Amino acid sequence: MCGIVGAIAQRNIVKILIEGLRRLEYRGYDSSGLAVINDKKNLIRFREIGQVHILAKEVEKHNIVSNVGIAHTRWATHGKPSKKNAHPHISEYIAVVHNGIIENYQELREQLKKQQYIFNSETDTEVIAHLIHSEFKEGYTLIEVVKLIIPKLKGAYGIVIMDRRTPDLLVAVRYGSPLIIGLGIGENFLASDQLALLHVTHHFIYLNEGDIAEITCKKVNIVDKQGINVERKPIKVDIQYNFDNKGIYNHYMQKEIHEQPLAIKNTLHGRFDQNNNVIFTELDKKAQNILSKVEHIQIIACGTSYNAGMVARYWFESLAIISCDVEIASEYRYRKPIRRKNSLLLTICQSGETADTLAALRLSKNLNYLASLAICNVLGSSLIRESDFSLMTKAGIEISVASTKAFTTQLTVLLLLVAYLIRLQNKNILFERNIVKALYNLPFHIENIFLQEKNIKSLAKDFSSINNVLFIGRGDQFPIAVEGALKLKEISYIHAEAYPAGELKHGPLALVDTNMPVIIIAPNNKLLEKLKSNIEEIHTRGGLIYIFTDKNAGFINSKNMKIIVLPNIEEFTAPIFYIVPLQLLSYYIALIKGTNIDQPRNLAKSVTVE
Ligand code: G6P
């Protein structure tokens, strides 16, 4: 959500900023902008609505040479997407880029207006620029002024500040929104995400909550929340990613759907010992000891990660016999949750930076959980650093805003964890053996789904002028129906709702007529007969039925019914398997509708504000 890049160097940094923004664009793409101090010590700013390439084109025309600058790609919170609301915001010699929300901005705005400050935007960010400007007195340094204004800002934010009068310096503050420093030789960088800087460095310092950093070409000084000078250890990150390479695919989402067999293989790699028992090298003796005592698991997550948690609840309870609750982080954090006895807090988060999930984790620290365990895709992220233990998904970088391979690798880690807990707690070892076997086979089964891609593509045509779709499933396929509906909403803008099939009679059946497509996930499992009765109820009311099933389920084609027969799959891994055809269907429907598949309107990849 919003992307920040900053650079200070002895070379021209304009292209570095633009490339950084391009790499962050998936996090926010309403508008973008940059401000630099040029060789004549002028503060120059460019801002454009829309994607980064529009800004890049404009900047290129001016042949700017600069050694210091800040840049931003925006996901609008306060103030609509427009040129005047795009960052950086300026107050005479001060320029600011900001990620997050200043909650008391109205109050500050009124105070600053009384001091004759004129506001040119509707944003909360502009108050930061004016506030800094207003606090400057003879002899004050930028860092001194920044320290003065921090207590006045309420909310969550990551900010980078530049002062035209001191072009050898950038100041950054992390309060609730991620910020990292990229270290170079004779040059340093800042960003809200390490991906933005991989073209210039692989060495990073992750700022902690409340840190203020002063960055020059040669030095990085950090003071913590208490105002004490601190050394934060740099970390070398070995990620390689070619941002220009979608390979044979037209969209990142399409590529990432197809990467799933490999991503799952990578996630499984190194997680079995010679006896095929699940091992997690990340979990030390202390963690194992805690996990052996766990009697309840509280899962917290948002979006697609929440849907992974919903599947896991079925698994934890039916296979590992451990009770489990799943809750959306933004709800959990604002109620008064009661922790159950011997309970583990399990967070699931692709980015490791989702504001609500992080807030829920922080809240849980006062609730005496046995421990907090994070399942996450980004090493070094805030979630990993603040959790007691973590398990990595090895999905690789996920660029498409609609999550695909992160979801299936989260489910893979969750199922591994189920098997691990079964063994650790001496539960049903037969389940554990069968889970391991099913996980081994899973990448191969998913490969086989792609053999049906043409059929799914042609099915998508049926949905080109449809406005509503129902998804139904039962048991651990119900959350897959929810995730299928989410994919369709996100990228095709078709209204889609998911229901447990048994709930149809309690409302949604009223929506079913000859214009209502109903997508049904119906593998041959113990709930199939029940599901078949629900399908009959839809059929008799003329609903347009699409059944994703397998050979053994025994569906026979009839009027208004299309049956997509997929390969047979082991029951344990069936939820991971069945989301893939639904991802493909959503992708091809969106393709027909001509939406922006990788960057759907109004959404962002990583939601770092509440
Ligand atoms: C955003 C993304 C979703 C993602 C959700 C949670 O809404 O668009 O794809 O599932 O955030 O993200 P997280 O990083 O916490 O998994």
XYZ file of C-alpha atoms and ligand atoms in Angstrom:
626
model
C 0.000 0.000 0.000
C 1.841 3.073 -1.270
C 5.495 2.681 -2.084
C 8.375 4.849 -0.945
C 11.850 5.139 -2.457
C 14.668 7.470 -1.451
C 18.247 7.728 -2.675
C 21.357 9.685 -1.806
C 24.474 9.059 -3.881
C 27.381 10.533 -5.784
C 25.769 9.530 -9.076
C 22.515 10.591 -10.708
C 19.700 8.961 -8.751
C 16.726 9.850 -10.975
C 16.664 6.518 -12.819
C 17.182 4.629 -9.536
C 14.080 6.296 -8.083
C 11.980 5.583 -11.163
C 13.076 1.942 -11.303
C 12.321 1.631 -7.577
C 8.818 2.997 -8.135
C 8.262 0.629 -11.028
C 9.127 -2.287 -8.754
C 6.767 -1.009 -6.057
C 3.914 -0.204 -8.363
C 2.017 -3.360 -7.423
C 1.629 -1.880 -3.924
C -0.275 1.206 -5.045
C -0.863 2.679 -8.433
C -3.276 5.621 -8.312
C -0.586 8.184 -8.950
C 3.131 8.659 -8.472
C 5.671 11.403 -7.991
C 9.225 12.303 -7.157
C 11.174 15.251 -5.804
C 14.906 15.793 -6.225
C 17.399 18.516 -5.414
C 19.262 19.267 -8.604
C 22.863 20.375 -9.159
C 21.735 24.020 -8.833
C 20.227 23.255 -5.381
C 16.658 23.653 -6.624
C 13.890 21.441 -5.328
C 12.141 19.967 -8.359
C 8.983 17.906 -8.223
C 7.083 15.808 -10.771
C 3.711 14.193 -10.144
C 1.372 12.291 -12.445
C -1.907 10.402 -12.173
C -1.828 6.741 -13.116
C 0.993 4.323 -13.577
C 4.682 4.936 -13.070
C 5.548 4.839 -16.771
C 3.564 8.093 -17.202
C 5.712 9.790 -14.561
C 8.872 8.252 -16.037
C 8.079 9.696 -19.456
C 7.548 13.159 -18.039
C 10.732 13.094 -15.938
C 12.797 11.844 -18.874
C 11.898 14.930 -20.929
C 13.734 17.155 -18.442
C 17.132 15.442 -18.267
C 17.481 16.048 -14.552
C 20.756 15.389 -12.757
C 20.490 14.911 -9.023
C 22.254 13.098 -6.185
C 19.385 13.091 -3.731
C 15.669 12.471 -4.035
C 12.511 10.845 -2.763
C 9.689 9.192 -4.690
C 6.287 7.669 -4.075
C 3.621 5.551 -5.689
C 0.234 6.157 -4.124
C -2.791 4.176 -3.010
C -5.211 6.914 -2.042
C -6.492 7.089 1.530
C -7.113 10.790 2.230
C -7.919 12.719 -0.919
C -8.876 11.216 -4.270
C -6.223 10.081 -6.761
C -5.181 13.340 -8.436
C -2.028 15.201 -9.343
C -2.325 17.620 -6.448
C -2.804 14.787 -3.946
C 0.152 12.789 -5.285
C 3.337 12.775 -3.186
C 5.882 14.252 -2.519
C 4.263 17.097 -0.615
C 6.242 20.271 -0.197
C 6.414 23.087 2.283
C 8.883 25.587 0.806
C 12.219 23.749 1.266
C 10.815 20.569 2.873
C 9.628 17.609 0.775
C 7.928 14.558 2.268
C 6.761 11.147 1.098
C 4.529 9.159 3.403
C 3.025 5.731 3.719
C 0.250 5.284 6.299
C -2.370 7.519 7.864
C -2.084 10.565 10.110
C -5.260 10.227 12.144
C -5.216 13.718 13.692
C -4.466 15.491 10.419
C -7.642 17.605 10.481
C -6.742 19.078 13.837
C -3.137 19.735 12.726
C -4.374 21.224 9.486
C -6.551 23.724 11.345
C -3.668 24.703 13.612
C -1.320 25.167 10.665
C -3.906 27.184 8.738
C -4.020 29.572 11.685
C -0.280 29.972 11.211
C -0.995 31.036 7.600
C 0.022 27.751 5.945
C -1.789 27.214 2.662
C -2.818 23.666 1.805
C -2.672 22.573 -1.809
C -3.958 19.038 -1.356
C -6.613 17.081 0.520
C -4.060 14.665 1.961
C -3.003 13.969 5.512
C 0.621 14.002 4.320
C 0.770 17.709 3.577
C 0.412 18.476 7.286
C 3.703 16.669 7.923
C 5.569 18.902 5.480
C 4.089 22.106 6.954
C 4.505 20.894 10.521
C 8.215 20.313 9.987
C 8.532 23.688 8.290
C 6.673 25.412 11.124
C 8.983 23.997 13.798
C 12.225 25.181 12.219
C 13.998 27.850 14.222
C 17.423 29.376 13.785
C 20.136 26.711 14.229
C 17.820 23.677 14.264
C 18.832 20.637 12.245
C 16.348 18.534 10.281
C 16.653 15.598 12.661
C 16.030 17.839 15.668
C 12.866 19.180 14.103
C 11.683 15.716 13.093
C 12.113 14.543 16.688
C 9.988 17.499 17.797
C 7.085 16.742 15.492
C 6.854 12.961 16.000
C 4.898 13.212 19.283
C 2.382 15.448 17.492
C 1.524 12.856 14.826
C -1.095 10.241 15.679
C -1.529 7.189 13.461
C 0.735 4.805 11.615
C 3.323 6.036 9.190
C 6.600 5.606 7.401
C 8.011 8.912 6.149
C 11.075 10.135 4.318
C 11.976 13.817 4.456
C 14.295 15.918 2.335
C 15.386 19.511 3.010
C 16.553 21.625 0.060
C 18.987 23.472 2.329
C 20.781 20.265 3.376
C 20.995 18.184 0.192
C 23.496 15.768 1.736
C 20.893 14.219 3.994
C 17.625 12.240 4.106
C 15.670 11.584 7.287
C 13.322 8.620 7.679
C 10.861 7.678 10.407
C 9.161 4.337 10.943
C 6.017 4.326 13.046
C 3.695 1.510 12.010
C 4.565 1.360 8.294
C 7.603 -0.552 7.070
C 10.804 1.212 6.008
C 14.163 -0.270 5.151
C 17.560 1.198 4.404
C 19.522 -0.156 1.440
C 23.277 0.087 1.904
C 25.605 0.857 -0.979
C 29.222 1.895 -1.258
C 29.320 5.674 -1.002
C 25.549 5.721 -1.465
C 22.504 4.750 0.540
C 18.830 4.187 -0.163
C 15.457 3.965 1.513
C 12.322 2.093 0.603
C 9.129 0.679 1.981
C 10.005 -2.730 0.503
C 13.376 -4.289 -0.280
C 12.170 -5.220 -3.774
C 12.380 -1.559 -4.711
C 16.142 -1.556 -4.206
C 17.325 -4.937 -5.472
C 18.697 -3.235 -8.586
C 21.147 -1.247 -6.439
C 21.863 -3.333 -3.335
C 21.245 -6.619 -1.534
C 22.279 -5.282 1.886
C 19.523 -3.952 4.091
C 18.832 -2.561 7.515
C 15.251 -3.092 8.687
C 14.136 -0.185 10.826
C 12.301 -1.027 14.050
C 9.108 0.593 15.239
C 9.834 4.152 16.352
C 13.272 4.370 14.716
C 14.427 7.643 13.192
C 17.255 7.373 10.662
C 19.583 10.012 9.273
C 21.093 8.938 5.984
C 23.946 10.458 4.029
C 26.035 8.984 1.214
C 28.493 7.533 3.642
C 26.655 7.130 6.922
C 23.505 5.831 8.528
C 22.620 6.989 12.052
C 19.646 5.496 13.818
C 17.981 6.517 17.066
C 15.315 4.316 18.597
C 11.963 5.207 20.221
C 13.727 6.189 23.425
C 16.030 8.547 21.534
C 19.069 6.304 22.055
C 21.620 5.831 19.262
C 21.414 2.228 18.063
C 23.270 -0.037 15.649
C 20.956 -2.199 13.544
C 22.681 -5.142 11.966
C 22.621 -5.152 8.140
C 21.220 -8.286 6.514
C 22.205 -9.654 3.112
C 19.179 -10.676 1.092
C 19.702 -13.197 -1.688
C 16.588 -12.605 -3.737
C 16.940 -12.441 -7.498
C 13.947 -11.290 -9.460
C 13.641 -10.129 -13.006
C 10.796 -7.638 -12.994
C 10.605 -7.528 -16.757
C 10.248 -11.205 -17.194
C 6.749 -12.589 -17.452
C 8.238 -15.280 -19.697
C 5.619 -16.808 -21.975
C 2.791 -15.318 -19.926
C 0.798 -12.145 -20.451
C 0.266 -11.309 -16.809
C 2.046 -11.921 -13.518
C -1.116 -13.589 -12.237
C -1.075 -16.087 -15.077
C 2.626 -16.729 -14.493
C 2.139 -17.131 -10.751
C -0.763 -19.563 -11.221
C 1.548 -21.673 -13.367
C 4.406 -21.401 -10.901
C 2.375 -23.198 -8.234
C 3.720 -26.738 -8.732
C 7.277 -25.410 -8.403
C 6.418 -23.086 -5.508
C 4.866 -26.017 -3.641
C 7.915 -28.202 -4.392
C 10.171 -25.443 -3.048
C 7.993 -25.122 0.049
C 8.217 -28.877 0.667
C 11.949 -29.000 -0.021
C 14.019 -29.756 3.093
C 10.926 -30.359 5.181
C 11.157 -34.159 5.403
C 13.812 -36.283 7.100
C 15.059 -39.634 5.761
C 12.006 -41.351 7.281
C 9.682 -38.901 5.580
C 8.749 -37.290 8.868
C 8.041 -33.577 8.642
C 10.855 -31.400 9.971
C 11.000 -27.636 10.364
C 14.588 -26.494 10.747
C 13.181 -23.099 11.799
C 11.729 -24.575 15.001
C 14.238 -25.079 17.808
C 13.826 -27.267 20.915
C 11.991 -24.479 22.733
C 9.478 -24.139 19.909
C 8.999 -27.917 19.729
C 8.400 -28.042 23.448
C 5.751 -25.330 23.182
C 4.065 -26.944 20.191
C 3.861 -30.273 21.963
C 1.656 -28.583 24.585
C -0.670 -26.714 22.258
C -4.338 -27.509 22.854
C -5.854 -24.670 20.864
C -4.819 -22.612 17.856
C -6.035 -19.070 17.230
C -5.459 -18.108 13.599
C -5.389 -14.435 12.608
C -5.109 -13.194 9.027
C -6.612 -10.994 6.295
C -7.848 -11.561 2.730
C -6.614 -14.649 0.966
C -4.435 -15.557 3.954
C -7.591 -15.636 6.071
C -9.127 -18.093 3.618
C -6.048 -20.305 4.031
C -6.657 -20.142 7.768
C -10.272 -21.229 7.287
C -9.120 -24.357 5.453
C -6.546 -25.034 8.154
C -9.229 -24.994 10.840
C -10.828 -28.064 9.266
C -7.423 -29.758 9.170
C -6.289 -28.896 12.708
C -9.538 -30.079 14.220
C -10.228 -33.206 12.170
C -6.665 -34.465 11.665
C -4.568 -33.165 14.576
C -7.533 -33.013 16.995
C -6.536 -29.531 18.136
C -9.328 -26.991 18.475
C -8.947 -23.956 16.279
C -10.557 -20.548 15.748
C -9.909 -18.315 12.764
C -10.518 -14.599 12.795
C -10.028 -11.641 10.507
C -7.296 -9.495 12.048
C -9.217 -6.208 11.818
C -12.037 -7.743 13.880
C -9.856 -9.547 16.377
C -7.863 -6.461 17.250
C -10.916 -4.428 18.223
C -12.824 -6.888 20.360
C -11.891 -8.292 23.722
C -10.748 -11.756 22.702
C -10.560 -14.412 25.378
C -7.505 -16.593 25.042
C -8.174 -20.278 25.440
C -5.985 -22.464 27.634
C -2.615 -23.565 26.143
C -3.282 -21.620 23.027
C -0.957 -20.800 20.129
C -1.364 -17.608 18.118
C -0.866 -18.401 14.442
C -0.667 -15.519 11.977
C -0.759 -16.099 8.223
C 0.446 -13.299 5.975
C 2.057 -13.239 2.544
C 3.746 -9.866 2.915
C 4.504 -9.886 6.626
C 3.478 -6.215 6.660
C -0.334 -6.203 6.752
C -1.191 -3.532 9.311
C -4.160 -5.310 10.925
C -2.342 -8.642 11.241
C 0.648 -6.924 12.827
C -1.613 -5.009 15.207
C -3.373 -8.239 16.226
C -0.001 -9.883 16.852
C 1.101 -6.952 19.018
C -2.159 -7.070 20.961
C -1.729 -10.803 21.567
C 1.495 -10.163 23.472
C -0.627 -9.136 26.460
C -2.870 -12.167 26.232
C -0.415 -14.846 27.381
C -0.486 -17.128 24.391
C 2.028 -19.981 24.636
C 3.784 -18.370 21.649
C 3.170 -16.609 18.357
C 3.946 -18.458 15.154
C 3.918 -16.701 11.763
C 3.489 -18.278 8.341
C 4.908 -15.770 5.931
C 6.464 -15.354 2.485
C 8.855 -12.456 3.125
C 12.044 -12.971 5.107
C 12.953 -10.041 7.306
C 9.388 -8.700 7.299
C 7.930 -7.094 10.430
C 5.737 -10.107 11.133
C 8.696 -12.481 11.133
C 10.762 -10.181 13.298
C 8.010 -9.684 15.858
C 6.791 -13.291 16.126
C 8.309 -15.870 18.455
C 8.697 -18.391 15.627
C 8.030 -18.435 11.930
C 7.642 -20.833 9.044
C 8.431 -19.586 5.564
C 6.389 -20.280 2.473
C 8.717 -20.489 -0.492
C 6.365 -19.026 -3.067
C 8.980 -16.575 -4.328
C 8.020 -12.984 -4.990
C 4.335 -12.594 -5.752
C 3.640 -9.531 -7.879
C 0.011 -9.918 -8.902
C -2.257 -8.206 -6.389
C -4.627 -11.185 -6.478
C -2.783 -13.845 -4.518
C -2.408 -17.338 -5.986
C 0.872 -19.119 -5.269
C 1.123 -17.496 -1.837
C -2.228 -19.105 -0.969
C -1.347 -22.615 -2.116
C 2.063 -22.493 -0.415
C 0.453 -21.213 2.801
C -1.874 -24.218 2.676
C 1.131 -26.453 2.026
C 2.925 -25.161 5.145
C -0.278 -25.424 7.171
C -0.757 -29.051 6.151
C 2.899 -29.770 6.949
C 2.282 -28.209 10.355
C -0.751 -30.441 10.873
C 1.390 -33.521 10.126
C 4.160 -32.184 12.387
C 1.741 -31.661 15.287
C 0.205 -35.099 14.832
C 3.645 -36.680 15.332
C 4.710 -34.311 18.114
C 1.510 -34.913 20.057
C 1.274 -38.651 19.284
C -2.028 -38.368 17.472
C -3.197 -40.483 14.507
C 0.040 -41.417 12.708
C -1.871 -42.905 9.781
C -3.204 -39.429 9.004
C 0.332 -38.077 9.187
C 1.636 -40.729 6.774
C -1.175 -40.033 4.320
C -0.706 -36.267 4.519
C 2.989 -36.645 3.656
C 2.189 -38.914 0.727
C -0.500 -36.565 -0.560
C 1.816 -33.552 -0.319
C 4.519 -35.342 -2.327
C 2.035 -35.981 -5.140
C 0.423 -32.551 -5.093
C 2.694 -30.623 -7.520
C 2.266 -33.373 -10.095
C -1.552 -33.310 -9.740
C -1.598 -29.523 -10.177
C 0.469 -29.857 -13.370
C -2.353 -32.005 -14.700
C -4.916 -29.257 -14.134
C -3.081 -27.170 -16.703
C -3.925 -29.802 -19.335
C -7.518 -28.595 -18.951
C -6.651 -24.919 -19.273
C -8.178 -24.617 -22.749
C -11.535 -25.951 -21.486
C -11.516 -23.542 -18.567
C -10.663 -20.690 -20.926
C -13.628 -21.488 -23.119
C -15.889 -21.813 -20.062
C -14.955 -18.226 -19.173
C -16.944 -16.960 -22.191
C -20.186 -17.891 -20.393
C -19.393 -15.225 -17.787
C -18.591 -12.320 -20.072
C -21.872 -10.487 -19.445
C -22.798 -11.908 -16.057
C -23.064 -9.614 -13.007
C -23.423 -12.102 -10.138
C -21.998 -15.512 -9.382
C -22.540 -17.878 -6.469
C -19.815 -20.271 -5.316
C -20.662 -23.206 -3.091
C -18.769 -26.005 -1.366
C -18.938 -28.112 1.756
C -16.433 -28.909 4.499
C -12.869 -27.892 3.696
C -14.006 -26.944 0.187
C -16.228 -24.171 1.552
C -13.221 -21.855 2.166
C -12.089 -22.715 -1.370
C -15.466 -21.475 -2.614
C -14.824 -18.270 -0.629
C -11.346 -17.886 -2.132
C -12.706 -18.641 -5.629
C -15.323 -15.908 -5.200
C -12.673 -13.499 -3.906
C -10.483 -14.100 -6.975
C -13.403 -13.395 -9.288
C -14.388 -10.187 -7.448
C -10.835 -8.889 -7.281
C -9.911 -9.130 -10.923
C -13.125 -9.217 -12.961
C -15.238 -6.904 -10.743
C -18.120 -9.395 -10.950
C -20.079 -9.628 -7.727
C -19.424 -13.086 -6.324
C -20.557 -14.659 -3.083
C -19.636 -17.957 -1.508
C -21.863 -20.087 0.693
C -21.569 -23.399 2.458
C -23.870 -25.532 0.290
C -25.984 -26.463 3.307
C -26.837 -22.787 3.854
C -28.412 -22.269 0.428
C -31.929 -22.816 1.727
C -31.438 -20.109 4.322
C -31.301 -17.284 1.836
C -29.190 -17.475 -1.310
C -31.564 -19.920 -3.004
C -33.865 -16.911 -3.439
C -31.292 -15.500 -5.864
C -31.229 -18.573 -8.066
C -32.975 -18.270 -11.410
C -32.030 -18.954 -14.999
C -29.548 -16.060 -14.964
C -27.601 -17.100 -11.902
C -24.441 -19.144 -12.429
C -23.514 -21.314 -9.465
C -19.978 -22.690 -9.294
C -19.765 -25.844 -7.246
C -16.669 -27.551 -5.904
C -17.599 -31.191 -5.716
C -14.779 -33.719 -5.333
C -15.705 -37.258 -4.435
C -15.559 -37.111 -0.644
C -17.766 -38.017 2.281
C -19.920 -34.913 1.810
C -20.602 -35.527 -1.880
C -24.051 -37.058 -1.447
C -25.170 -34.105 0.694
C -23.767 -31.721 -1.898
C -25.603 -33.547 -4.677
C -28.909 -32.827 -2.920
C -28.001 -29.127 -2.797
C -27.140 -29.214 -6.496
C -30.558 -30.722 -7.195
C -32.176 -27.782 -5.393
C -30.357 -25.361 -7.683
C -31.072 -27.438 -10.774
C -34.821 -27.570 -10.210
C -34.840 -23.759 -9.985
C -33.103 -23.381 -13.330
C -29.731 -22.163 -12.003
C -26.741 -22.380 -14.358
C -24.595 -25.051 -12.802
C -20.818 -25.406 -13.162
C -19.400 -28.384 -11.298
C -15.668 -28.809 -10.667
C -15.321 -32.456 -9.793
C -13.409 -35.707 -10.393
C -14.029 -38.915 -12.340
C -15.333 -40.873 -9.371
C -18.004 -38.401 -8.357
C -20.361 -39.727 -11.035
C -21.981 -36.507 -12.285
C -23.955 -36.822 -15.521
C -24.417 -33.848 -17.811
C -27.880 -32.422 -18.058
C -29.526 -29.174 -19.138
C -28.002 -25.986 -17.710
C -25.134 -27.981 -16.263
C -21.441 -28.000 -17.197
C -19.139 -30.521 -15.593
C -15.401 -29.953 -15.421
C -13.849 -33.316 -14.643
C -10.441 -33.002 -12.998
C -7.984 -35.748 -12.073
C -8.597 -37.644 -8.840
C -6.822 -36.170 -5.837
C -6.103 -37.319 -2.295
C -8.678 -35.902 0.125
C -6.115 -34.106 2.331
C -4.712 -31.968 -0.450
C -7.981 -31.513 -2.359
C -8.526 -27.908 -1.140
C -5.086 -26.873 -2.409
C -5.789 -28.558 -5.725
C -9.310 -27.240 -6.342
C -8.452 -23.560 -6.012
C -6.236 -23.754 -9.106
C -9.029 -24.239 -11.703
C -10.977 -21.427 -9.991
C -7.939 -19.123 -10.237
C -7.704 -19.961 -13.941
C -11.410 -19.361 -14.495
C -11.242 -15.929 -12.832
C -8.144 -15.084 -14.840
C -9.796 -15.907 -18.178
C -13.037 -14.120 -17.255
C -11.042 -10.990 -16.371
C -9.113 -11.330 -19.615
C -12.366 -11.257 -21.593
C -13.582 -8.288 -19.553
C -10.344 -6.418 -20.236
C -9.680 -5.399 -16.634
C -6.256 -4.610 -15.238
C -5.559 -8.132 -14.029
C -2.298 -7.606 -12.148
C -3.316 -4.305 -10.622
C -7.091 -4.315 -10.116
C -8.756 -1.002 -9.406
C -8.772 0.277 -5.808
C -6.676 -2.602 -4.464
C -3.063 -2.974 -3.376
C -0.785 -5.889 -2.736
C 0.275 -5.104 0.753
C -2.166 -3.291 3.011
C 0.045 -1.379 5.404
C -2.705 0.955 6.612
C -5.737 0.091 8.686
C -4.392 -7.507 0.178
C -4.028 -8.312 -1.060
C -4.536 -9.740 -0.922
C -4.008 -10.366 0.364
C -4.358 -9.505 1.583
C -3.644 -9.993 2.835
O -5.757 -7.348 0.243
O -4.582 -7.713 -2.207
O -4.105 -10.498 -2.025
O -4.551 -11.638 0.522
O -3.924 -8.166 1.369
O -2.267 -9.864 2.630
P -1.178 -10.608 3.489
O 0.125 -10.038 3.026
O -1.504 -10.304 4.921
O -1.307 -12.059 3.201
